mmCIF file of C-alpha atoms and ligand atoms in Angstrom:
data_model
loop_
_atom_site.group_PDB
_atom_site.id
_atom_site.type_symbol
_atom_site.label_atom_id
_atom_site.label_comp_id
_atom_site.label_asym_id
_atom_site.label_seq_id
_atom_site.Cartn_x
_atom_site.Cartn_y
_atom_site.Cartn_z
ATOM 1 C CA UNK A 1 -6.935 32.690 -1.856
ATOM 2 C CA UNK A 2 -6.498 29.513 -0.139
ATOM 3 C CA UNK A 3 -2.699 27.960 -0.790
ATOM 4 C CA UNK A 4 -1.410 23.949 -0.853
ATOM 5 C CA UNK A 5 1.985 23.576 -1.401
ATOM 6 C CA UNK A 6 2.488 19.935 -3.388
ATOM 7 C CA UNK A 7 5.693 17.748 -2.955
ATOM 8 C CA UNK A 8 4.364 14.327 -4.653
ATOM 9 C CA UNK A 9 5.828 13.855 -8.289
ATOM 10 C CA UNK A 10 8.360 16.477 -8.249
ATOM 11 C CA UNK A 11 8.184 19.422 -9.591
ATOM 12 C CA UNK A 12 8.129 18.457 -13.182
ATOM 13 C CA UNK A 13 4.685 16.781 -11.980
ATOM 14 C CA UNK A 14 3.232 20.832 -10.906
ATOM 15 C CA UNK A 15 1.881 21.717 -14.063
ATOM 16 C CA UNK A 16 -0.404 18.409 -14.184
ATOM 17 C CA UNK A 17 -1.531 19.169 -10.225
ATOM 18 C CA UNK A 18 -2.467 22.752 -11.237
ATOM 19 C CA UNK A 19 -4.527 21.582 -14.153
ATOM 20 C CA UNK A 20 -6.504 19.083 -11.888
ATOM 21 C CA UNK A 21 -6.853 21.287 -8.776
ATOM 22 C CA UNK A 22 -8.156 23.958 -11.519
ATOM 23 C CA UNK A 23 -10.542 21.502 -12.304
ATOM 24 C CA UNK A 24 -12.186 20.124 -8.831
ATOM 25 C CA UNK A 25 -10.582 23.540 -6.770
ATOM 26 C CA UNK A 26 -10.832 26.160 -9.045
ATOM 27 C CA UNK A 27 -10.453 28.747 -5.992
ATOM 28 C CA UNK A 28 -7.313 27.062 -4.718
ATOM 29 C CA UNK A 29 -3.790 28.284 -4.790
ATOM 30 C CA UNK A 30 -1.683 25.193 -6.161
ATOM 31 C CA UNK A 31 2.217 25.787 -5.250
ATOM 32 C CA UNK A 32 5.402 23.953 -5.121
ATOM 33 C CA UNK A 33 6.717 22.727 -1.755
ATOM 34 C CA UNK A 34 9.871 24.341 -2.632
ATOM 35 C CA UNK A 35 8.561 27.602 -4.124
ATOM 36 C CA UNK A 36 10.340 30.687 -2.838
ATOM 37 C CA UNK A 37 7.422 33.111 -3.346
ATOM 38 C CA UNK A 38 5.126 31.044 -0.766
ATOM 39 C CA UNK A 39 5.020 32.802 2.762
ATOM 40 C CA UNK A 40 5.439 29.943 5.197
ATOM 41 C CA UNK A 41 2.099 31.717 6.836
ATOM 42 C CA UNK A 42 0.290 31.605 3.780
ATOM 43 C CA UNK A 43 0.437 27.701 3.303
ATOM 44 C CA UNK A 44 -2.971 26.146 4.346
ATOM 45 C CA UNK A 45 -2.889 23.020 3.161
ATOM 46 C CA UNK A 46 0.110 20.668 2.227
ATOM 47 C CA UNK A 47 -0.048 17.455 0.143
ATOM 48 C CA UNK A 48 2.841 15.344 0.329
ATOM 49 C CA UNK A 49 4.911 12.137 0.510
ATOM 50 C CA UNK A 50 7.794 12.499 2.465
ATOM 51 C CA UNK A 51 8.242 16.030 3.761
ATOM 52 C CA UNK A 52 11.285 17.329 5.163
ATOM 53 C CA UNK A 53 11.499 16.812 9.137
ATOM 54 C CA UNK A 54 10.592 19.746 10.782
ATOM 55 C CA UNK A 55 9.053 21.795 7.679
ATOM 56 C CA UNK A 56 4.990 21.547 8.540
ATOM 57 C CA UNK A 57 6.190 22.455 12.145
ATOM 58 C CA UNK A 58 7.419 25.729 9.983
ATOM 59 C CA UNK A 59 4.057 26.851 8.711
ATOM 60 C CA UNK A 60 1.760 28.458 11.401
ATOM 61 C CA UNK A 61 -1.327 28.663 9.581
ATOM 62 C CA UNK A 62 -1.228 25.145 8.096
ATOM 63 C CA UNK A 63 -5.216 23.724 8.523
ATOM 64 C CA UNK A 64 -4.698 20.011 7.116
ATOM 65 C CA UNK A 65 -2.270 17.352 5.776
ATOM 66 C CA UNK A 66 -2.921 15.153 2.954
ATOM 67 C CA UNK A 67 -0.606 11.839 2.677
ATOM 68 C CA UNK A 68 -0.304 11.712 -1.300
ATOM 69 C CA UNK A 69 -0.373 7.842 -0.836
ATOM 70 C CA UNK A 70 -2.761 5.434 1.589
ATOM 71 C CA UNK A 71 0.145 4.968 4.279
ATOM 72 C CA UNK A 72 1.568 7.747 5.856
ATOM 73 C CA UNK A 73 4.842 6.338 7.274
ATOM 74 C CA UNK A 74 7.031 9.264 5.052
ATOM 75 C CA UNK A 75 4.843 11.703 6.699
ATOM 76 C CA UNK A 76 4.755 10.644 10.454
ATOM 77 C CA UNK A 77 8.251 9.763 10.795
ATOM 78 C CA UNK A 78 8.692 13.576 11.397
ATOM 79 C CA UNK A 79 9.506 13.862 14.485
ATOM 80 C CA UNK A 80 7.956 17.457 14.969
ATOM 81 C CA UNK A 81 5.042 16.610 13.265
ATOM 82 C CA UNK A 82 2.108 19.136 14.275
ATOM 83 C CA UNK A 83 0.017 15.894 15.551
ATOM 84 C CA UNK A 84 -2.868 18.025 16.880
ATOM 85 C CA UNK A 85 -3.296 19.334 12.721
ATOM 86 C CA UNK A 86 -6.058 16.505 10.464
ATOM 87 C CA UNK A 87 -3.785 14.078 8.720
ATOM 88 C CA UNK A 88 -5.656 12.892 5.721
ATOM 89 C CA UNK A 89 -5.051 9.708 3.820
ATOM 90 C CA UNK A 90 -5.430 9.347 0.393
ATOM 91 C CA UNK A 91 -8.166 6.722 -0.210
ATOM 92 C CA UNK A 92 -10.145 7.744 -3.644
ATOM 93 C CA UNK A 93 -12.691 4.697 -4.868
ATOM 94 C CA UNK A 94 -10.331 4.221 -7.849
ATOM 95 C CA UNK A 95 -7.245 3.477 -5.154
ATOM 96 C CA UNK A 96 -8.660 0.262 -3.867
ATOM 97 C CA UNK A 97 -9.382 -0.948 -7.124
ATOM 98 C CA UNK A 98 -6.128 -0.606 -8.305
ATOM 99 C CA UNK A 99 -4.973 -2.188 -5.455
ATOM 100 C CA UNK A 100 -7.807 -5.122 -5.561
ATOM 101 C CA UNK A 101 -6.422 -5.534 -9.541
ATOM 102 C CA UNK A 102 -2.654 -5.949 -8.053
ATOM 103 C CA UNK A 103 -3.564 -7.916 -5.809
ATOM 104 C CA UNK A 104 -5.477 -10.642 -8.244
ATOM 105 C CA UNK A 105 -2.402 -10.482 -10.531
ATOM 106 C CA UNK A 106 -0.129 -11.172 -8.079
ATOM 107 C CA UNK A 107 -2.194 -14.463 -6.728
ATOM 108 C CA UNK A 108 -2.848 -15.767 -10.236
ATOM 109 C CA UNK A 109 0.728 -15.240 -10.955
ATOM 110 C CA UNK A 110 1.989 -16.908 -8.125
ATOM 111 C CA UNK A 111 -1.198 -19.918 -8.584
ATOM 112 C CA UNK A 112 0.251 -19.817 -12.524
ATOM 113 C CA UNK A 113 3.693 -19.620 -11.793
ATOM 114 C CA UNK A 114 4.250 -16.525 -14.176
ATOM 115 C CA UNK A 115 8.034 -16.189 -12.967
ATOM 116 C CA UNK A 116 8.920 -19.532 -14.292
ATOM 117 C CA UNK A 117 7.229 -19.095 -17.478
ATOM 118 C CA UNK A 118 8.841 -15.476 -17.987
ATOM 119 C CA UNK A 119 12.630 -16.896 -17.244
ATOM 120 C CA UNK A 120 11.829 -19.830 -19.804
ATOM 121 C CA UNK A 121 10.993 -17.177 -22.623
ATOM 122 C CA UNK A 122 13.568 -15.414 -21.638
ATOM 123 C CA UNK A 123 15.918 -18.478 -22.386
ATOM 124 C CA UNK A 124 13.595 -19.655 -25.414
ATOM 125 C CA UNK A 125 12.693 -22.849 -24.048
ATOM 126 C CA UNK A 126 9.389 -24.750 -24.386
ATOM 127 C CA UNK A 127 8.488 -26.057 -20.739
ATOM 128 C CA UNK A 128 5.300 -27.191 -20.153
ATOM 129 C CA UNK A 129 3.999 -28.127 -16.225
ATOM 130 C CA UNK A 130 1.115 -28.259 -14.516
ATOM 131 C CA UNK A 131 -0.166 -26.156 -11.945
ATOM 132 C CA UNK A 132 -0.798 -27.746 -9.004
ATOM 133 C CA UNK A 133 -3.940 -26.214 -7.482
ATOM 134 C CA UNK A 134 -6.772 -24.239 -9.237
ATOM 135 C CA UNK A 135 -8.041 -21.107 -7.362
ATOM 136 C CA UNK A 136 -10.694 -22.746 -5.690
ATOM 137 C CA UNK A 137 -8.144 -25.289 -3.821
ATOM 138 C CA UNK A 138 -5.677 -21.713 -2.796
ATOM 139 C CA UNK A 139 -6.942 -20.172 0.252
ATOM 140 C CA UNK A 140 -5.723 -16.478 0.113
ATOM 141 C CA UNK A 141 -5.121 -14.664 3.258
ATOM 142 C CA UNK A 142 -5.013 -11.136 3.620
ATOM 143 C CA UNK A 143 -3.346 -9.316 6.373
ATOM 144 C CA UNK A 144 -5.016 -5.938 6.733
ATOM 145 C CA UNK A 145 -8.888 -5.773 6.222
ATOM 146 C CA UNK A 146 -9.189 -2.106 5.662
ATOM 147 C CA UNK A 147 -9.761 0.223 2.292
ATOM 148 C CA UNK A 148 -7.241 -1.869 0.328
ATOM 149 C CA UNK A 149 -7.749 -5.236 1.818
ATOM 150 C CA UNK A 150 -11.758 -5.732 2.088
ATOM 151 C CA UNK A 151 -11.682 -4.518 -1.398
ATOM 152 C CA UNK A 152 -9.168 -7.464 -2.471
ATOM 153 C CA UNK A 153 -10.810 -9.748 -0.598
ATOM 154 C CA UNK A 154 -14.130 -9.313 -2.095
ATOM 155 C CA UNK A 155 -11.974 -8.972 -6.189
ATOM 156 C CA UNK A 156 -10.183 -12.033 -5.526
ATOM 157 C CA UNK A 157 -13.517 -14.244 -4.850
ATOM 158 C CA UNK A 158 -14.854 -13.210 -7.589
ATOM 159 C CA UNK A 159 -11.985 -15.173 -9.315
ATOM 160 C CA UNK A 160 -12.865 -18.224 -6.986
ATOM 161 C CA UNK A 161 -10.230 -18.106 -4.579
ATOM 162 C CA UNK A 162 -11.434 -18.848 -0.745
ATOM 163 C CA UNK A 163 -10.304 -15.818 1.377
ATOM 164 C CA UNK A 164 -9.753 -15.477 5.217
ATOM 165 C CA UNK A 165 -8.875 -11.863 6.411
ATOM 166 C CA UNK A 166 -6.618 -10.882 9.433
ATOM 167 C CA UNK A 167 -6.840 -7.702 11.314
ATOM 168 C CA UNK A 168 -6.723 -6.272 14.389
ATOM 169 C CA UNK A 169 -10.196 -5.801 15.790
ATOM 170 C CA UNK A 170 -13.017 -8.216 14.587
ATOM 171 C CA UNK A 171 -14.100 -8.104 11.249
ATOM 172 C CA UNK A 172 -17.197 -9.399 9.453
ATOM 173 C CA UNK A 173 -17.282 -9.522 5.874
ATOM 174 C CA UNK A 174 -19.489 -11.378 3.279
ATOM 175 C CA UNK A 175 -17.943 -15.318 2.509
ATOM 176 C CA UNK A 176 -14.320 -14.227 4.019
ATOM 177 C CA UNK A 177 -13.154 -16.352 7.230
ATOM 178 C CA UNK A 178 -12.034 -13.433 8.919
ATOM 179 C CA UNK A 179 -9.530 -13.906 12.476
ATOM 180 C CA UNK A 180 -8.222 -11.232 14.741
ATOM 181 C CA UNK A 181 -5.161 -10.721 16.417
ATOM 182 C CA UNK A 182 -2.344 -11.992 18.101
ATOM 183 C CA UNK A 183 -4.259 -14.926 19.316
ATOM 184 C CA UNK A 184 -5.977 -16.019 15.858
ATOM 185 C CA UNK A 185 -2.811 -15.226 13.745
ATOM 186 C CA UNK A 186 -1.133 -19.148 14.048
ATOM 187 C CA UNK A 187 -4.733 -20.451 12.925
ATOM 188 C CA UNK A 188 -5.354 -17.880 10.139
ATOM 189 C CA UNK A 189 -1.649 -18.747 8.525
ATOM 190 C CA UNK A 190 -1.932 -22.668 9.224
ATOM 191 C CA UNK A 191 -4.921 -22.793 6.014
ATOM 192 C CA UNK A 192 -3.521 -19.927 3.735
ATOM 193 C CA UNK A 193 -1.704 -20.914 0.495
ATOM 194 C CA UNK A 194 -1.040 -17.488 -0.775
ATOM 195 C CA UNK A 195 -0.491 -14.452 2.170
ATOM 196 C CA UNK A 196 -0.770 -11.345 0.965
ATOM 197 C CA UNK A 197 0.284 -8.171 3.224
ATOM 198 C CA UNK A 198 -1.788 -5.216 3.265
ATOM 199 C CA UNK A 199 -1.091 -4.188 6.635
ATOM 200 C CA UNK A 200 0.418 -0.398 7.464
ATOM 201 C CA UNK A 201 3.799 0.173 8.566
ATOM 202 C CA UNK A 202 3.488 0.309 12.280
ATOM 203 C CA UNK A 203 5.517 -0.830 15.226
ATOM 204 C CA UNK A 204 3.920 -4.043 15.841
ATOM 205 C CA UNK A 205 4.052 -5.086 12.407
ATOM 206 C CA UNK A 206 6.953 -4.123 11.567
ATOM 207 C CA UNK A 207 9.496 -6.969 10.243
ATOM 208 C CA UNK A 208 6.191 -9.072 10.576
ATOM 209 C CA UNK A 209 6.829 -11.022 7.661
ATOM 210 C CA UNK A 210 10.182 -12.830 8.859
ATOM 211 C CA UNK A 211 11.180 -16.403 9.326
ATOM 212 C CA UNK A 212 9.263 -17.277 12.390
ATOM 213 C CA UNK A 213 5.290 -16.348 10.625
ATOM 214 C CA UNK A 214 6.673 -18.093 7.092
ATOM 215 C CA UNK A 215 7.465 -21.025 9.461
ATOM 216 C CA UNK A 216 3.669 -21.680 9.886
ATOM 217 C CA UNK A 217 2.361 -21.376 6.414
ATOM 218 C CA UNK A 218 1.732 -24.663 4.779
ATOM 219 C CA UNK A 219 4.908 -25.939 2.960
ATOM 220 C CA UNK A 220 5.070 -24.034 -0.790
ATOM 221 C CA UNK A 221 2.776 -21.114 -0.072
ATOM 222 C CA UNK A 222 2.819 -17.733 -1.692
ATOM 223 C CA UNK A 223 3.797 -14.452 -0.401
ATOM 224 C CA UNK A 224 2.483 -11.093 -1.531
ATOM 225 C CA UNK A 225 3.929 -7.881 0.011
ATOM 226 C CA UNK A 226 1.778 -4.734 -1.179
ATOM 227 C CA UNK A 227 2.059 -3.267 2.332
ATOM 228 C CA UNK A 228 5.710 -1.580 3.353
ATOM 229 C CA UNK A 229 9.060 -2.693 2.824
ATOM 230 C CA UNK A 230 9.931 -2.314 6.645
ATOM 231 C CA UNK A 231 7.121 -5.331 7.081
ATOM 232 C CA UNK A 232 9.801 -7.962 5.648
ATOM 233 C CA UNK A 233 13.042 -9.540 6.230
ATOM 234 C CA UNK A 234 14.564 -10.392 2.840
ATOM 235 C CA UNK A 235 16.875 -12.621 4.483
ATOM 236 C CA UNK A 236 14.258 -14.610 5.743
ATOM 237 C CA UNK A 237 12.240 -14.699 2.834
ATOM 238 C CA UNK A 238 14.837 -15.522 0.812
ATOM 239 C CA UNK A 239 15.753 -18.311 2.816
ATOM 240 C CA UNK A 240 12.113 -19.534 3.051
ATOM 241 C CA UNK A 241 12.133 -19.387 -0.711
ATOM 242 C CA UNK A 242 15.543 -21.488 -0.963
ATOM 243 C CA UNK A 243 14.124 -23.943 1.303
ATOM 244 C CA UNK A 244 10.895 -24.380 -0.444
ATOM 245 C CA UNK A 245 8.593 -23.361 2.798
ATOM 246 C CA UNK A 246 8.155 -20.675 0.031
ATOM 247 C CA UNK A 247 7.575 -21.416 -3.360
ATOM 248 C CA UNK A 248 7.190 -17.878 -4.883
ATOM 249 C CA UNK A 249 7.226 -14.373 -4.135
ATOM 250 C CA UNK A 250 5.604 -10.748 -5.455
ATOM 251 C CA UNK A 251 7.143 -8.135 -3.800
ATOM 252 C CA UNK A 252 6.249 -4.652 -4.444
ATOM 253 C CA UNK A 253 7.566 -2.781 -1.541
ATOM 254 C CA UNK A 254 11.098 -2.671 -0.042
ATOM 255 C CA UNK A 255 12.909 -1.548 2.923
ATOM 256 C CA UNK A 256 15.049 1.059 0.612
ATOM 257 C CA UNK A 257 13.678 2.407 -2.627
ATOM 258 C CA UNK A 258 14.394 2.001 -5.339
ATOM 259 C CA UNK A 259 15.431 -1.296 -4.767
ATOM 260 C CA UNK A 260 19.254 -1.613 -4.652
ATOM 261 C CA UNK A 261 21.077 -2.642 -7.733
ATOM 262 C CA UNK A 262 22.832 -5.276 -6.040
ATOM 263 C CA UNK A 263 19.680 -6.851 -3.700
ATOM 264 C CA UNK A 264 19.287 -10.334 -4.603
ATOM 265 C CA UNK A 265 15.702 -9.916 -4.666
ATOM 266 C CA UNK A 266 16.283 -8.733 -8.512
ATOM 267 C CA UNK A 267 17.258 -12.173 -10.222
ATOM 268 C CA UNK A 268 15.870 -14.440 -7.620
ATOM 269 C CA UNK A 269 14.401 -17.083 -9.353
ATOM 270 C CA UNK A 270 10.750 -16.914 -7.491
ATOM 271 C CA UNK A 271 10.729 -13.607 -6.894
ATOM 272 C CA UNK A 272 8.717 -11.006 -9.026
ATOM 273 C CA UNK A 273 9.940 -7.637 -8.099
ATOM 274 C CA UNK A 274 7.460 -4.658 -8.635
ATOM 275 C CA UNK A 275 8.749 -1.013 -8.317
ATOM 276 C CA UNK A 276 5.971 0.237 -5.603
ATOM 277 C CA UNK A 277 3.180 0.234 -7.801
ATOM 278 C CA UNK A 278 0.652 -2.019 -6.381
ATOM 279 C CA UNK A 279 -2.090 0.845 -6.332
ATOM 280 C CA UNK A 280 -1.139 4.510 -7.708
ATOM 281 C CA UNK A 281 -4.249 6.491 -8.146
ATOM 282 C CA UNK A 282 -3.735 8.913 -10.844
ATOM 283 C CA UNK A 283 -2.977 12.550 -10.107
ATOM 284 C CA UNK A 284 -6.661 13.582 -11.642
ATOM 285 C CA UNK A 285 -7.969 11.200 -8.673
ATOM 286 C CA UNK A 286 -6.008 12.065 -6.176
ATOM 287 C CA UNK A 287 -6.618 16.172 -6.605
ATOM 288 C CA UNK A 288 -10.254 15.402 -6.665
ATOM 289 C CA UNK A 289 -10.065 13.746 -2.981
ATOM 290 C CA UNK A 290 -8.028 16.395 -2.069
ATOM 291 C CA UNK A 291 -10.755 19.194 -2.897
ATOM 292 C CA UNK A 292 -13.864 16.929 -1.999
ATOM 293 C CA UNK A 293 -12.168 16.884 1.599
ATOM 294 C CA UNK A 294 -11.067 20.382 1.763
ATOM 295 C CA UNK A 295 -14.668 21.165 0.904
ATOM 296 C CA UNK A 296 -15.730 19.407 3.967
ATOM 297 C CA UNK A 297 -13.493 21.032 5.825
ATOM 298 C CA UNK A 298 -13.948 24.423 4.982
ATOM 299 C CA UNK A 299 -17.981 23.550 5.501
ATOM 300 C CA UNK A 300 -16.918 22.036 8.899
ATOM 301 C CA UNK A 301 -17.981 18.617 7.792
ATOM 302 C CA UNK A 302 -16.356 16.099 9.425
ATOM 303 C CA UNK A 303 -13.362 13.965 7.616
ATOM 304 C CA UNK A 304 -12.873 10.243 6.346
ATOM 305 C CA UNK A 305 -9.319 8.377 6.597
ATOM 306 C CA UNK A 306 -7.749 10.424 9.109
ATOM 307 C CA UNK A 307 -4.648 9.135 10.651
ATOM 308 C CA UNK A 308 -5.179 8.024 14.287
ATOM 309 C CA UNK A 309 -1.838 8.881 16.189
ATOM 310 C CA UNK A 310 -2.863 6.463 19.108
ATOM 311 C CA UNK A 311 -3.319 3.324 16.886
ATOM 312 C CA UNK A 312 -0.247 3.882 14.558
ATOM 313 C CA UNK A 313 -2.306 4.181 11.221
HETATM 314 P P1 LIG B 1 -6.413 0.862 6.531
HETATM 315 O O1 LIG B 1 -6.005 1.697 7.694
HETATM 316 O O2 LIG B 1 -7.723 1.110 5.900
HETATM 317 O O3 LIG B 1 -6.377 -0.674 6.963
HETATM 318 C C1 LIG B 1 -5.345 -1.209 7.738
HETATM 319 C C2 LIG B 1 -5.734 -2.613 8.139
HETATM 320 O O4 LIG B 1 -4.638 -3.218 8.850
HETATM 321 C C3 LIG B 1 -6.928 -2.644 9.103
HETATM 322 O O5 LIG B 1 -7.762 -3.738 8.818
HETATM 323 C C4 LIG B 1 -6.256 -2.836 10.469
HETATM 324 O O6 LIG B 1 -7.068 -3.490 11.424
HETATM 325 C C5 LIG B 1 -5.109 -3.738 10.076
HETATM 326 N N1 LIG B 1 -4.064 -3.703 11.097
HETATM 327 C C6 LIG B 1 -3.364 -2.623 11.530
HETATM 328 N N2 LIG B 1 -2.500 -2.995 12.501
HETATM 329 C C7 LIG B 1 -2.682 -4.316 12.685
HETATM 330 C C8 LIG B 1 -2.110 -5.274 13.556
HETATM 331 N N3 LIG B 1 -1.168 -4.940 14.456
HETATM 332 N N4 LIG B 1 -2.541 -6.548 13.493
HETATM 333 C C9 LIG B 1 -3.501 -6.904 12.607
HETATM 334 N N5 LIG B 1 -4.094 -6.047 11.752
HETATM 335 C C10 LIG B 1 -3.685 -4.765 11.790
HETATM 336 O O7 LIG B 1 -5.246 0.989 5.460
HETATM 337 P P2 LIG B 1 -5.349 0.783 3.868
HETATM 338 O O8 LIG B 1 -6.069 -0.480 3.605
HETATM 339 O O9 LIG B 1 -5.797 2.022 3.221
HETATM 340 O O10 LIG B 1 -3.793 0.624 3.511
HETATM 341 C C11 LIG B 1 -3.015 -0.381 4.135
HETATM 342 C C12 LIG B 1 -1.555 -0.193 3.767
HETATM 343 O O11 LIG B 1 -1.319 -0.596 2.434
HETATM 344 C C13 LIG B 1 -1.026 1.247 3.813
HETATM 345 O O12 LIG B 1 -0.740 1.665 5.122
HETATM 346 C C14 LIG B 1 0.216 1.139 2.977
HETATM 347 O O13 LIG B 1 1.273 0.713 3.801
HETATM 348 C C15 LIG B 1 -0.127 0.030 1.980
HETATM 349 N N6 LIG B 1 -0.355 0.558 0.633
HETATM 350 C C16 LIG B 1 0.546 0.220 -0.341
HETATM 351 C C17 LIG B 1 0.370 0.650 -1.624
HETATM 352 C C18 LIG B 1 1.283 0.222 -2.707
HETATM 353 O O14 LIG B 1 1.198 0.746 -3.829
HETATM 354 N N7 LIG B 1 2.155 -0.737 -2.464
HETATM 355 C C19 LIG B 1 -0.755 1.522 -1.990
HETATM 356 C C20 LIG B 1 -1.658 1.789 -0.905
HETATM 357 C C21 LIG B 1 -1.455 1.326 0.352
HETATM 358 P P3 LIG B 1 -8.457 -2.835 11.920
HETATM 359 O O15 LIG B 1 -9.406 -2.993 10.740
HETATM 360 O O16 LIG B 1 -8.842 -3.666 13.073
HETATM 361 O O17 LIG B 1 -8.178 -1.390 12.237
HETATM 362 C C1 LIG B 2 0.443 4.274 -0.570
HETATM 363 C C2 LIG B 2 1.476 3.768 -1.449
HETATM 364 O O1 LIG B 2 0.559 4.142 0.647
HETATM 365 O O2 LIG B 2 1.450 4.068 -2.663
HETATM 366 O O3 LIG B 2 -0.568 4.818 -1.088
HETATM 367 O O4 LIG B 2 2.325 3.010 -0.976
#
């Protein structure tokens, strides 16, 4: 019997992956990473979030790895990694939605102002103001047009917000301006009102979202991060929000996690912390994927979302 050893959840979380694998993989062997009883040369599959360095290198019959989350930073970061093995990335349909919902929330919030309303409730006091802008008059731009962003692009025009995308090679999709690269990035910040990051954690974009890019938003724009905590300075953003070239902030990743108790990202006034839960497919979801692709492997199909060590993501 085939055998995937899980570390995603903890262990407390093994019972609910059996039940789903039993489901969608009835045939499949569902183990704990850490479970004694597992022959490293029995493990064919793994499914994890941040494995221990060196432990895939361990198991010499390992076929495939599935990332238990879109981004596959935790995973890759090993630095005996078996790179020649498939590195899958979770991407089930209900993913970008999620993600495409966050995403929405986050831009109304910030077009609302949803911080300032929550600290006045929190003191009891009646403040009424106006928004400035409606949707149709806040150009969102997303950084990252892949599985998460082309699905938020297309969620958040259906709420009448003009979008322009930003990714590496040339895009096309339906009513977004889309602009590409290092060369289009000045232009594709100069009109955006809300930036949202969807980007993955690589080395050119890491600390991408520091003082000198904030510098060339228009004065009071948005920030979103959804994409990895090593994408922003706090510092800077901080700053940018002190000085107003910010005027509010949704955050839902961060260099350490959980967030420290003493950042001062917690009681920032424009800042809405989130604790990494832009887009968490449920386990049910995510064990389905898992089979559907194992399927296609076994029938030597070939496989969606791999990792692509050359390009970093
Ligand atoms: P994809 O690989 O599908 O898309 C990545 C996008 O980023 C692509 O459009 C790619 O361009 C673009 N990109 C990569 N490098 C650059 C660069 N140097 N300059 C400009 N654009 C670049 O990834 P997903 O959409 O599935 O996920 C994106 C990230 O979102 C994940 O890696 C993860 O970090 C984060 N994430 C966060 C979650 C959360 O809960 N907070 C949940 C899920 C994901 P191109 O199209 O040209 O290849
Ligand atoms: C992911 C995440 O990458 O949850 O899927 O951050």
């Amino acid at each position: 019997m085939p055998t995937i050893l899980v570390k995603s959840g903890g262990e407390a979380a093994m019972p609910e992956w059996q039940r789903h694998f039993a489901e969608f993989a009835p045939d499949l062997a569902v183990r704990w990473w850490d479970d004694g009883a597992v022959a490293p040369d029995a493990v064919d599959y793994v499914l994890a979030w941040d494995p221990e360095a060196g432990r895939l290198g361990g198991l010499p019959n390992l076929k495939v790895i599935f990332g238990s989350g879109a981004g596959v930073d935790g995973i890759t970061a090993d630095p005996a990694l078996p790179r020649h093995l498939p590195l899958v990335r979770m991407a089930p349909e209900g993913a970008t939605q999620r993600m495409g919902e966050f995403v929405c929330w986050a831009a109304l919030s910030l077009l609302k102002d949803a911080r300032r309303m929550a600290l006045n409730q929190a003191m009891a006091q009646w403040q009424d103001f106006e928004p400035e802008r409606t949707a149709a008059e806040t150009p969102v731009g997303i950084m990252g047009l892949g599985n998460m962003g082309s699905r938020a692009c297309a969620m958040l025009q259906g709420l009448g917000f003009p979008v322009r995308g930003w990714s590496r090679t040339r895009k096309d999709l339906p009513g977004v301006r889309c602009f590409t690269g290092a060369a289009e990035l000045d232009d594709f910040l100069s009109e955006t009102r809300i930036l949202v990051c969807l980007l993955p954690a690589t080395v050119e974009t890491n600390g991408i979202l520091a003082a000198p890019l904030l510098a060339k938003l228009p004065r009071g724009a948005g920030l979103v991060n959804a994409g990895r905590g090593s994408h922003q300075k706090i510092e800077d953003i901080i700053a940018a929000l002190d000085a107003g070239q910010l005027s509010g902030a949704v955050l839902d990743v961060f260099e350490k996690e959980p967030l420290p108790a003493g950042s001062p990202a917690w009681a920032h006034p424009k800042i809405t912390v989130t604790p990494h839960v832009a887009s968490l497919p449920s386990r049910r979801e995510r064990a389905q994927y898992v089979a559907r692709v194992i399927a296609d492997f076994t029938a030597g199909r070939p496989l969606a979302n791999l990792y692509d060590h050359a390009r970093g993501y």
